[in-house]
Coordinates of C-alpha atoms in Angstrom, one line a residue:
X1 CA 24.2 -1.2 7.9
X2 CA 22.3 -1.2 11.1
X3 CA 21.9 2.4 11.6
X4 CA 19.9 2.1 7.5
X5 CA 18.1 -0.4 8.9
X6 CA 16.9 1.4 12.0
X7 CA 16.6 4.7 9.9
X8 CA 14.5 2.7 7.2
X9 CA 12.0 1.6 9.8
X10 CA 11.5 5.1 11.9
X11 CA 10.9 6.9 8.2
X12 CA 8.3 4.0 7.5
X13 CA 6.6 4.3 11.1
X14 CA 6.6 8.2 9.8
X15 CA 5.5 7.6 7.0
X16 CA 2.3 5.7 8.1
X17 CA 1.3 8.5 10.6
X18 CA 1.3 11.0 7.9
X19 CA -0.9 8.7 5.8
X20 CA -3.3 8.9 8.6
X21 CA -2.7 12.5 8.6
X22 CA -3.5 12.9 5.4
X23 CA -6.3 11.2 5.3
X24 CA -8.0 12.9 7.9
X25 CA -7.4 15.9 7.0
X26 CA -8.8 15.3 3.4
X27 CA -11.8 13.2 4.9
X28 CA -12.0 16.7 7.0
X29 CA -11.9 18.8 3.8
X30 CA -14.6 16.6 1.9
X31 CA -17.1 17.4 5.3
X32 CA -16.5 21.1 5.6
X33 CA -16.8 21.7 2.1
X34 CA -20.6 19.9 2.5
X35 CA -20.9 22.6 5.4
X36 CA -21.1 25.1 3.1
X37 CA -22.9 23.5 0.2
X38 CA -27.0 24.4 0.7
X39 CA -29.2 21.5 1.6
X40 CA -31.0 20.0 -1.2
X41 CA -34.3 18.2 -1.5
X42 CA -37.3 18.2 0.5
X43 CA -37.5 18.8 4.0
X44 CA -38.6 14.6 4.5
X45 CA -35.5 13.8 2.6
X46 CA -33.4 16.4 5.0
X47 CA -34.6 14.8 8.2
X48 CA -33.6 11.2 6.7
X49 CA -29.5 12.3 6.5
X50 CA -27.8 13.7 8.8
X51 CA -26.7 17.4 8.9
X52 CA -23.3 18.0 7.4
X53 CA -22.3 19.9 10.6
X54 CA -22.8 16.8 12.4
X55 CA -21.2 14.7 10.1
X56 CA -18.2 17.1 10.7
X57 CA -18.1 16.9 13.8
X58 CA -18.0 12.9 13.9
X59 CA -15.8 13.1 11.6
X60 CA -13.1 15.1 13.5
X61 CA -14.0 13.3 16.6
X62 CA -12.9 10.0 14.9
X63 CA -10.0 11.6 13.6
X64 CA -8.8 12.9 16.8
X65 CA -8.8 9.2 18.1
X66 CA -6.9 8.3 15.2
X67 CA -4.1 10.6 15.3
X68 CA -4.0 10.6 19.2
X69 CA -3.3 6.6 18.8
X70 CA -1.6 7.1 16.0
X71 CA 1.0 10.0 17.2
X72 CA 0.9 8.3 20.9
X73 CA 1.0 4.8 19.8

């Protein structure tokens, strides 16, 4: 019964790090598909969002963090 127990609780730790897996990789997905999409609109309404390469890369910054806590931690 104990060895369930203990089993129970390393498959739910796994489980939670894959959930952040997951989720940065399909947060990941969602920017690098808006890499390749063409900017639309004018250029005023360009220069008021930010560039999807650079929402990207914050976005896999962040992520890193995550998963390095996450995998570490």
């Amino acid at each position: 019964a104990e060895k369930t127990e203990v089993l129970s609780e390393d498959l739910l730790q796994i489980e939670r790090r894959l959930d952040t897996v997951r989720s940065m990789c399909h947060h990941s997905h969602k920017r690098l598909m808006a890499c390749f999409q063409g900017q639309h609109g004018t250029d005023a309404e360009r220069r008021h969002k930010k560039l999807p390469l650079t929402v990207l890369a914050q976005n896999m910054q962040e992520a890193s963090t995550q998963l390095e806590d996450s995998l570490l931690g």
